[in-house]
Amino acid sequence: MTLSYDISVEEESRFTRLAAVAGIAIGAVLILVIGIYLIATANPSKPGKTVIRWVVDPNPIRKEQIKLFEKRHPDIEVINDPGADAQRLLTQLAGDVPPDVMALYDPQTIRLFAKNDVLLDLGPYVRKYKIPVDKLYPALEPYIKYRGKIVGIPENCGPYVVFYNKRLFREAGVPYPKPGWTWDECLAAAKKLTKYQIVRGRKIPVQKGLFISDGDWWFFIWMYGGRLFSKDGKRCLMDSEAVKKGIRFWADLRLKYHVMPTSSEAQSMAPTGAWGSSALLFRESKVAMTVSGRWLCIQYREQKDLDWDVVSVPHGPIRFTLLASKSYSIPKTCRHKEAAITFIKHLLSKENQLLVANYGDGIPSLQDPEISKAFLYNPQYPNERNNKLHLDEMKYARVQEFSPYINNLDVSAIMSVELDKMWLRQQTPDQACEAIAKRINAIIRRNLANPNFLN
């Protein structure tokens, strides 16, 4: 008897899609395997050496770090693989081609990997090899632990600060800001540091007092004691009065007091053909102050005529700053666990901590008096005499909030869309906050109703 199957168009389409997805997944793994092979063959190892692959960003300092490590451990060779995005790492792990050490750039990504049981519990190795995790700054705990287990070790970190142009302050007759200053004091200074010129009857900005990136909303969510999420992560609190008050102040900086450039103003103030980023506008003395982490000093050092310094981020009723870092983890399926552990331990050594810190990529993550003392002054950069501020700000540093019930990408996308409407005056700050809370809470409720979501 012959069996006949009547597959509907919908089913056929579904089968086609499944086949396509499977093909893409297989193709992705093959591409990764080929890519890893090419990285390895481009760096042929010497016989008798253990070769480990370090997946991290392609920062030029990585070569110096590898050189320092291999000098101290000649039996281990480190290959830098610059493909450190989370999706690529997950594909490598699924394809059974794991790296040996990998960089994870935020607590939610660390949680995602740990929840899927792909990270090695570093606790036994920390105890065995006396890795000084207990000396790391307490604020870094979300980068270190998941459900009590040590799953990552942050090599360095960076509390956000205000970079300010000392020459522009002097020319405007504005005193240099002091640590612990307030947002009201910052606004008063920014008004005096904002300048215009008249071109064909139009008032054109030539200098703005302050630049804060549109994605750095944390300062204003937390300004009056607000939070993005409830402590259990089951509710977005953007519609609370504390958050609304902070977002209103942020909006006023640009839309009422005009001390921050709009996106079009930033573009027009930038050099011809360049993108109006905060770093570029600060380097070109188009903005007097900008908020970011210590990594920007790498760029500012190149501008020899730029006279700059740093001060704490202004505060409202509560003093805090945002903390950025990354953590190094080892996959459970790592082929060279002992060598990988040796490398991670080295990353917390005094030599490596100071190598990275002196380069300008954040501050040492270890609370070690000897390292801190050496960090305070680097004779290569005699103008940078205020490094102590970065260490002092760690007392006020906070890691950005996240909820296990919504992906950070969804949160960022919603925030971007609704805040853009605010910047374009299509809705008020209060309306933006309410819209954000409504949209995020709808996703959280949907995910909470799905019993398999957390898995």
Coordinates of C-alpha atoms in Angstrom, one line a residue:
M1 CA 0.0 0.0 0.0
T2 CA 1.3 3.4 -0.9
L3 CA 1.1 6.1 1.7
S4 CA 0.5 9.6 0.6
Y5 CA 1.1 12.7 2.7
D6 CA -0.7 16.0 2.2
I7 CA 1.6 18.6 3.6
S8 CA -0.1 22.0 3.8
V9 CA 1.6 25.1 2.5
E10 CA 1.9 26.3 6.1
E11 CA 3.5 23.1 7.3
E12 CA 5.8 23.1 4.2
S13 CA 6.8 26.6 5.0
R14 CA 7.5 25.6 8.6
F15 CA 9.6 22.7 7.6
T16 CA 11.5 25.0 5.2
R17 CA 12.1 27.5 7.9
L18 CA 13.3 24.8 10.3
A19 CA 15.7 23.5 7.7
A20 CA 16.9 27.0 7.0
V21 CA 17.6 27.6 10.7
A22 CA 19.4 24.3 11.0
G23 CA 21.5 25.1 8.0
I24 CA 22.3 28.5 9.4
A25 CA 23.3 27.0 12.7
I26 CA 25.5 24.4 11.1
G27 CA 27.0 27.0 8.8
A28 CA 27.8 29.3 11.8
V29 CA 29.6 26.5 13.6
L30 CA 31.6 25.7 10.5
I31 CA 32.5 29.3 10.0
L32 CA 33.6 29.5 13.6
V33 CA 35.7 26.3 13.4
I34 CA 37.4 27.6 10.2
G35 CA 37.9 31.0 11.9
I36 CA 39.5 29.5 15.0
Y37 CA 41.6 27.3 12.8
L38 CA 42.9 30.3 10.9
I39 CA 43.7 32.2 14.1
A40 CA 45.6 29.1 15.4
T41 CA 47.5 28.6 12.1
A42 CA 48.4 32.3 11.9
N43 CA 50.0 31.8 15.3
P44 CA 51.8 28.4 15.1
S45 CA 52.9 27.1 18.5
K46 CA 56.2 25.7 19.4
P47 CA 56.4 22.0 20.3
G48 CA 55.8 21.2 24.0
K49 CA 53.9 24.4 24.7
T50 CA 50.3 24.5 25.9
V51 CA 48.3 26.9 23.7
I52 CA 45.3 28.7 25.1
R53 CA 42.8 31.0 23.3
W54 CA 41.8 34.2 25.0
V55 CA 38.6 35.7 23.6
V56 CA 38.6 39.4 24.3
D57 CA 38.5 42.8 22.6
P58 CA 41.3 43.7 20.2
N59 CA 42.7 46.5 22.4
P60 CA 46.4 47.1 21.5
I61 CA 47.3 46.5 25.2
R62 CA 46.4 42.8 24.8
K63 CA 49.7 42.2 22.9
E64 CA 51.7 43.7 25.8
Q65 CA 49.7 41.6 28.3
I66 CA 50.4 38.4 26.4
K67 CA 54.1 39.3 26.1
L68 CA 54.3 39.9 29.9
F69 CA 52.5 36.6 30.7
E70 CA 54.5 34.5 28.3
K71 CA 57.8 35.9 29.7
R72 CA 56.7 34.7 33.1
H73 CA 55.2 31.4 31.8
P74 CA 57.3 30.2 28.8
D75 CA 55.5 26.9 28.7
I76 CA 52.1 28.5 27.9
E77 CA 51.3 30.4 24.7
V78 CA 48.3 32.7 24.5
I79 CA 46.4 33.5 21.3
N80 CA 44.2 36.6 21.2
D81 CA 40.8 35.9 19.5
P82 CA 39.1 39.3 19.2
G83 CA 35.5 38.0 18.7
A84 CA 34.2 38.6 22.2
D85 CA 30.4 39.1 21.6
A86 CA 28.1 36.9 23.6
Q87 CA 26.3 35.3 20.6
R88 CA 29.6 34.2 19.0
L89 CA 30.7 32.7 22.3
L90 CA 27.5 30.8 22.7
T91 CA 27.9 29.4 19.2
Q92 CA 31.4 28.3 19.9
L93 CA 30.3 26.6 23.1
A94 CA 27.4 24.9 21.3
G95 CA 29.8 23.8 18.5
D96 CA 32.2 22.3 21.1
V97 CA 35.0 24.7 20.1
P98 CA 35.2 26.5 23.4
P99 CA 37.8 29.2 24.2
D100 CA 40.0 28.8 27.2
V101 CA 39.4 32.2 28.7
M102 CA 36.6 34.6 27.6
A103 CA 35.6 38.1 28.4
L104 CA 32.0 38.7 29.5
Y105 CA 31.1 42.4 29.6
D106 CA 28.0 42.8 31.9
P107 CA 26.4 41.0 34.8
Q108 CA 23.4 39.9 32.8
T109 CA 25.6 38.1 30.2
I110 CA 27.5 36.5 33.1
R111 CA 24.2 35.4 34.6
L112 CA 23.0 34.0 31.2
F113 CA 26.1 31.9 30.8
A114 CA 26.1 30.7 34.4
K115 CA 22.4 29.9 34.3
N116 CA 23.0 27.6 31.3
D117 CA 25.7 25.8 33.3
V118 CA 28.6 26.5 30.9
L119 CA 30.9 28.3 33.3
L120 CA 33.5 26.6 35.4
D121 CA 33.1 27.1 39.2
L122 CA 36.4 29.0 39.9
G123 CA 36.0 28.7 43.7
P124 CA 38.2 25.5 44.2
Y125 CA 40.9 27.0 42.0
V126 CA 40.8 30.3 43.8
R127 CA 41.4 28.5 47.1
K128 CA 44.0 26.2 45.6
Y129 CA 46.1 28.9 43.8
K130 CA 45.4 31.6 46.4
I131 CA 43.9 34.0 43.8
P132 CA 43.1 37.2 45.7
V133 CA 39.4 37.5 44.8
D134 CA 38.7 38.6 48.4
K135 CA 40.6 41.8 47.6
L136 CA 38.5 42.9 44.7
Y137 CA 36.2 45.9 45.2
P138 CA 32.8 44.8 46.8
A139 CA 30.9 46.7 44.1
L140 CA 32.2 44.2 41.5
E141 CA 30.4 41.2 43.0
P142 CA 27.8 41.0 40.2
Y143 CA 30.8 40.4 37.8
I144 CA 32.2 37.7 40.1
K145 CA 29.5 35.5 41.6
Y146 CA 26.3 33.7 40.5
R147 CA 24.3 32.1 43.3
G148 CA 27.3 32.1 45.6
K149 CA 29.7 30.5 43.1
I150 CA 32.7 32.4 41.7
V151 CA 32.3 32.3 37.9
G152 CA 34.3 35.3 36.8
I153 CA 37.2 37.5 37.7
P154 CA 37.3 41.2 36.7
E155 CA 40.8 42.3 35.8
N156 CA 40.0 46.1 36.0
C157 CA 37.1 48.4 36.3
G158 CA 36.1 52.0 35.8
P159 CA 33.8 54.3 37.8
Y160 CA 32.3 57.1 35.6
V161 CA 33.7 60.6 36.2
V162 CA 33.4 64.0 34.6
F163 CA 36.3 65.0 32.3
Y164 CA 36.5 68.8 32.1
N165 CA 38.5 71.2 30.0
K166 CA 40.6 73.4 32.3
R167 CA 41.3 76.1 29.7
L168 CA 37.6 76.6 28.9
F169 CA 36.9 76.9 32.6
R170 CA 39.7 79.5 33.0
E171 CA 38.5 81.5 30.0
A172 CA 34.9 81.6 31.3
G173 CA 36.1 82.6 34.8
V174 CA 34.5 79.5 36.2
P175 CA 36.3 77.8 39.2
Y176 CA 37.4 74.3 38.7
P177 CA 34.8 71.8 40.1
K178 CA 35.6 70.0 43.3
P179 CA 34.8 66.3 44.2
G180 CA 31.3 66.0 45.8
W181 CA 29.8 68.8 43.8
T182 CA 26.1 68.8 43.0
W183 CA 24.0 68.9 39.8
D184 CA 22.9 72.4 40.6
E185 CA 26.5 73.5 40.7
C186 CA 27.2 71.6 37.5
L187 CA 24.3 73.3 35.8
A188 CA 25.4 76.8 36.9
A189 CA 28.9 76.1 35.5
A190 CA 27.6 74.6 32.3
K191 CA 25.5 77.8 31.6
K192 CA 28.6 79.9 31.7
L193 CA 30.5 77.5 29.5
T194 CA 27.9 77.5 26.7
K195 CA 28.6 79.9 23.9
Y196 CA 26.9 80.9 20.6
Q197 CA 27.7 83.0 17.6
I198 CA 25.3 84.7 15.2
V199 CA 25.5 83.5 11.6
R200 CA 23.2 85.1 9.1
G201 CA 20.8 86.0 11.8
R202 CA 20.8 82.6 13.4
K203 CA 22.1 81.7 16.8
I204 CA 24.6 78.8 16.3
P205 CA 26.2 76.9 19.2
V206 CA 30.0 76.9 19.1
Q207 CA 30.6 75.5 22.6
K208 CA 28.4 73.6 25.0
G209 CA 28.9 73.2 28.7
L210 CA 28.1 69.5 29.1
F211 CA 27.8 66.3 27.1
I212 CA 26.1 63.2 28.5
S213 CA 25.5 60.3 26.1
D214 CA 21.8 59.4 25.6
G215 CA 22.4 55.9 26.9
D216 CA 23.7 57.1 30.2
W217 CA 20.3 57.4 31.8
W218 CA 21.3 55.7 35.0
F219 CA 22.5 58.9 36.6
F220 CA 19.0 60.4 36.4
I221 CA 17.1 57.2 37.2
W222 CA 19.1 57.0 40.5
M223 CA 19.4 60.7 41.1
Y224 CA 16.5 61.0 43.6
G225 CA 16.6 57.4 44.9
G226 CA 14.7 55.8 42.0
R227 CA 15.3 52.4 40.5
L228 CA 14.8 50.9 37.1
F229 CA 13.5 47.6 38.5
S230 CA 12.0 46.3 41.7
K231 CA 14.5 44.3 43.8
D232 CA 13.0 41.0 42.6
G233 CA 13.2 42.2 39.0
K234 CA 9.5 41.6 38.4
R235 CA 8.5 45.2 37.8
C236 CA 9.9 48.2 36.0
L237 CA 9.7 51.3 38.1
M238 CA 10.3 54.0 35.5
D239 CA 6.9 55.4 36.2
S240 CA 7.8 56.2 39.9
E241 CA 7.9 59.8 40.9
A242 CA 11.6 59.5 42.0
V243 CA 12.6 58.4 38.5
K244 CA 10.3 61.0 36.7
K245 CA 11.9 63.8 38.7
G246 CA 15.4 62.7 37.6
I247 CA 14.5 62.3 34.0
R248 CA 12.8 65.8 34.0
F249 CA 16.1 67.3 35.2
W250 CA 18.0 65.5 32.5
A251 CA 15.6 66.7 29.8
D252 CA 15.9 70.3 31.1
L253 CA 19.7 70.2 30.7
R254 CA 19.1 70.0 26.9
L255 CA 15.6 71.3 26.2
K256 CA 15.3 74.1 28.8
Y257 CA 18.7 75.3 29.7
H258 CA 20.4 74.2 26.4
V259 CA 23.7 73.4 28.0
M260 CA 23.8 70.0 26.3
P261 CA 23.9 69.7 22.5
T262 CA 21.1 68.0 20.6
S263 CA 22.1 65.3 18.2
S264 CA 22.0 67.7 15.3
E265 CA 24.0 70.3 17.2
A266 CA 26.6 67.7 18.1
Q267 CA 26.9 66.8 14.5
S268 CA 27.2 70.4 13.3
M269 CA 29.8 71.2 16.0
A270 CA 32.0 68.2 15.0
P271 CA 34.9 68.6 12.5
T272 CA 33.8 68.2 8.9
G273 CA 32.9 64.6 8.0
A274 CA 33.3 63.4 11.6
W275 CA 30.7 61.9 14.0
G276 CA 29.8 64.1 16.9
S277 CA 30.7 61.8 19.7
S278 CA 31.3 63.0 23.2
A279 CA 35.0 62.1 23.1
L280 CA 35.6 63.9 19.8
L281 CA 33.7 67.0 20.8
F282 CA 35.7 67.2 24.1
R283 CA 39.0 66.7 22.3
E284 CA 38.1 69.5 19.9
S285 CA 37.1 71.8 22.9
K286 CA 33.5 72.0 21.6
V287 CA 32.2 70.8 25.0
A288 CA 33.6 71.8 28.4
M289 CA 32.6 68.7 30.3
T290 CA 31.8 65.1 29.4
V291 CA 30.8 62.1 31.5
S292 CA 32.6 58.7 30.9
G293 CA 35.1 56.3 32.3
R294 CA 38.9 56.5 32.5
W295 CA 39.3 54.7 29.2
L296 CA 38.8 58.0 27.4
C297 CA 42.1 59.3 28.7
I298 CA 43.8 57.0 26.1
Q299 CA 42.4 59.4 23.5
Y300 CA 42.9 62.6 25.4
R301 CA 46.6 61.9 25.9
E302 CA 47.0 62.1 22.1
Q303 CA 45.8 65.7 22.1
K304 CA 48.9 67.4 23.5
D305 CA 47.3 70.9 23.7
L306 CA 44.2 69.6 25.6
D307 CA 44.4 70.7 29.2
W308 CA 42.0 68.4 31.1
D309 CA 41.3 67.0 34.5
V310 CA 38.7 64.8 36.2
V311 CA 36.1 65.3 38.9
S312 CA 33.3 63.2 40.4
V313 CA 30.0 62.9 38.7
P314 CA 27.6 65.5 40.2
H315 CA 25.1 64.2 42.7
G316 CA 21.6 65.0 43.9
P317 CA 20.3 63.9 47.3
I318 CA 22.2 60.6 46.9
R319 CA 25.8 60.4 45.8
F320 CA 26.8 57.5 43.4
T321 CA 28.4 56.9 40.1
L322 CA 28.1 54.2 37.4
L323 CA 30.6 51.3 37.4
A324 CA 31.8 49.5 34.2
S325 CA 33.9 46.4 34.1
K326 CA 34.3 43.1 32.4
S327 CA 34.9 39.6 33.8
Y328 CA 37.1 36.7 32.6
S329 CA 35.5 33.3 32.8
I330 CA 36.5 29.8 31.9
P331 CA 34.1 27.4 30.1
K332 CA 33.4 24.0 31.7
T333 CA 34.5 22.4 28.5
C334 CA 37.8 24.2 28.4
R335 CA 40.6 21.8 27.2
H336 CA 43.4 23.5 29.2
K337 CA 41.9 24.4 32.6
E338 CA 45.2 24.6 34.5
A339 CA 46.8 26.8 32.0
A340 CA 43.7 29.0 31.8
I341 CA 43.7 29.3 35.6
T342 CA 47.3 30.3 35.5
F343 CA 46.5 33.0 33.0
I344 CA 43.6 34.4 35.1
K345 CA 45.7 34.4 38.2
H346 CA 48.3 36.4 36.3
L347 CA 45.7 39.0 35.3
L348 CA 45.4 39.9 39.0
S349 CA 49.2 40.2 39.4
K350 CA 50.6 43.6 40.3
E351 CA 52.6 43.7 37.0
N352 CA 49.5 43.1 34.8
Q353 CA 47.2 45.3 36.9
L354 CA 49.6 48.3 36.5
L355 CA 50.3 47.5 32.9
V356 CA 46.6 47.9 32.0
A357 CA 45.9 50.7 34.4
N358 CA 48.9 52.8 33.2
Y359 CA 47.7 52.3 29.6
G360 CA 44.5 54.0 30.7
D361 CA 42.0 51.2 30.4
G362 CA 40.3 51.6 33.8
I363 CA 41.7 51.2 37.2
P364 CA 43.1 48.2 39.1
S365 CA 40.3 46.0 40.4
L366 CA 42.3 44.9 43.4
Q367 CA 42.3 46.9 46.6
D368 CA 46.0 46.5 47.2
P369 CA 47.9 49.4 48.8
E370 CA 51.1 48.7 46.8
I371 CA 49.2 48.6 43.5
S372 CA 47.1 51.7 44.4
K373 CA 50.2 53.7 45.4
A374 CA 51.9 52.9 42.1
F375 CA 48.7 53.8 40.2
L376 CA 48.4 57.2 41.7
Y377 CA 51.1 58.8 39.6
N378 CA 52.7 57.7 36.3
P379 CA 55.7 59.8 35.3
Q380 CA 54.9 59.1 31.6
Y381 CA 51.8 61.3 32.0
P382 CA 52.9 64.1 34.4
N383 CA 49.6 66.0 33.9
E384 CA 47.5 63.2 35.3
R385 CA 47.9 63.9 39.0
N386 CA 44.3 63.2 40.0
N387 CA 44.2 59.4 39.6
K388 CA 43.3 59.1 43.3
L389 CA 39.8 60.4 42.3
H390 CA 39.1 57.2 40.3
L391 CA 40.0 55.1 43.4
D392 CA 37.9 57.3 45.7
E393 CA 34.9 57.1 43.5
M394 CA 34.7 53.3 44.0
K395 CA 33.0 54.1 47.3
Y396 CA 30.0 55.4 45.4
A397 CA 30.1 53.0 42.4
R398 CA 27.1 51.0 41.3
V399 CA 26.6 48.4 38.6
Q400 CA 23.7 49.0 36.2
E401 CA 20.5 47.2 37.2
F402 CA 19.0 44.3 35.2
S403 CA 16.0 42.0 35.5
P404 CA 16.2 38.2 34.9
Y405 CA 12.8 38.5 33.3
I406 CA 13.7 40.7 30.3
N407 CA 16.7 40.9 28.0
N408 CA 18.9 44.0 28.3
L409 CA 18.7 44.5 24.6
D410 CA 14.9 44.8 24.8
V411 CA 15.3 47.3 27.7
S412 CA 17.8 49.4 25.7
A413 CA 15.7 49.4 22.6
I414 CA 12.6 50.6 24.5
M415 CA 14.5 53.2 26.4
S416 CA 16.0 54.5 23.2
V417 CA 12.7 54.8 21.3
E418 CA 10.8 56.5 24.1
L419 CA 13.6 58.8 25.1
D420 CA 14.2 59.8 21.5
K421 CA 10.5 61.0 21.4
M422 CA 11.2 63.0 24.5
W423 CA 14.3 64.6 23.0
L424 CA 12.2 65.4 19.9
R425 CA 9.5 67.0 22.1
Q426 CA 7.0 64.5 20.9
Q427 CA 6.2 63.5 24.5
T428 CA 7.1 64.9 28.0
P429 CA 9.6 63.3 30.3
D430 CA 6.8 62.0 32.4
Q431 CA 5.1 60.5 29.4
A432 CA 8.3 58.9 28.3
C433 CA 8.8 57.3 31.7
E434 CA 5.2 56.0 31.7
A435 CA 5.6 54.6 28.2
I436 CA 8.9 52.8 29.1
A437 CA 7.4 51.3 32.3
K438 CA 4.3 50.1 30.4
R439 CA 6.2 48.5 27.6
I440 CA 8.9 46.8 29.8
N441 CA 6.3 45.6 32.3
A442 CA 4.2 44.0 29.4
I443 CA 7.3 41.9 28.4
I444 CA 8.1 41.0 32.0
R445 CA 4.5 39.8 32.6
R446 CA 4.6 37.8 29.4
N447 CA 7.8 36.1 30.4
L448 CA 6.6 35.5 34.0
A449 CA 3.6 33.7 32.5
N450 CA 5.9 31.4 30.6
P451 CA 7.1 28.6 32.9
N452 CA 10.0 27.8 30.7
F453 CA 11.3 31.3 30.2
L454 CA 14.1 31.2 32.8
N455 CA 15.4 27.9 31.2

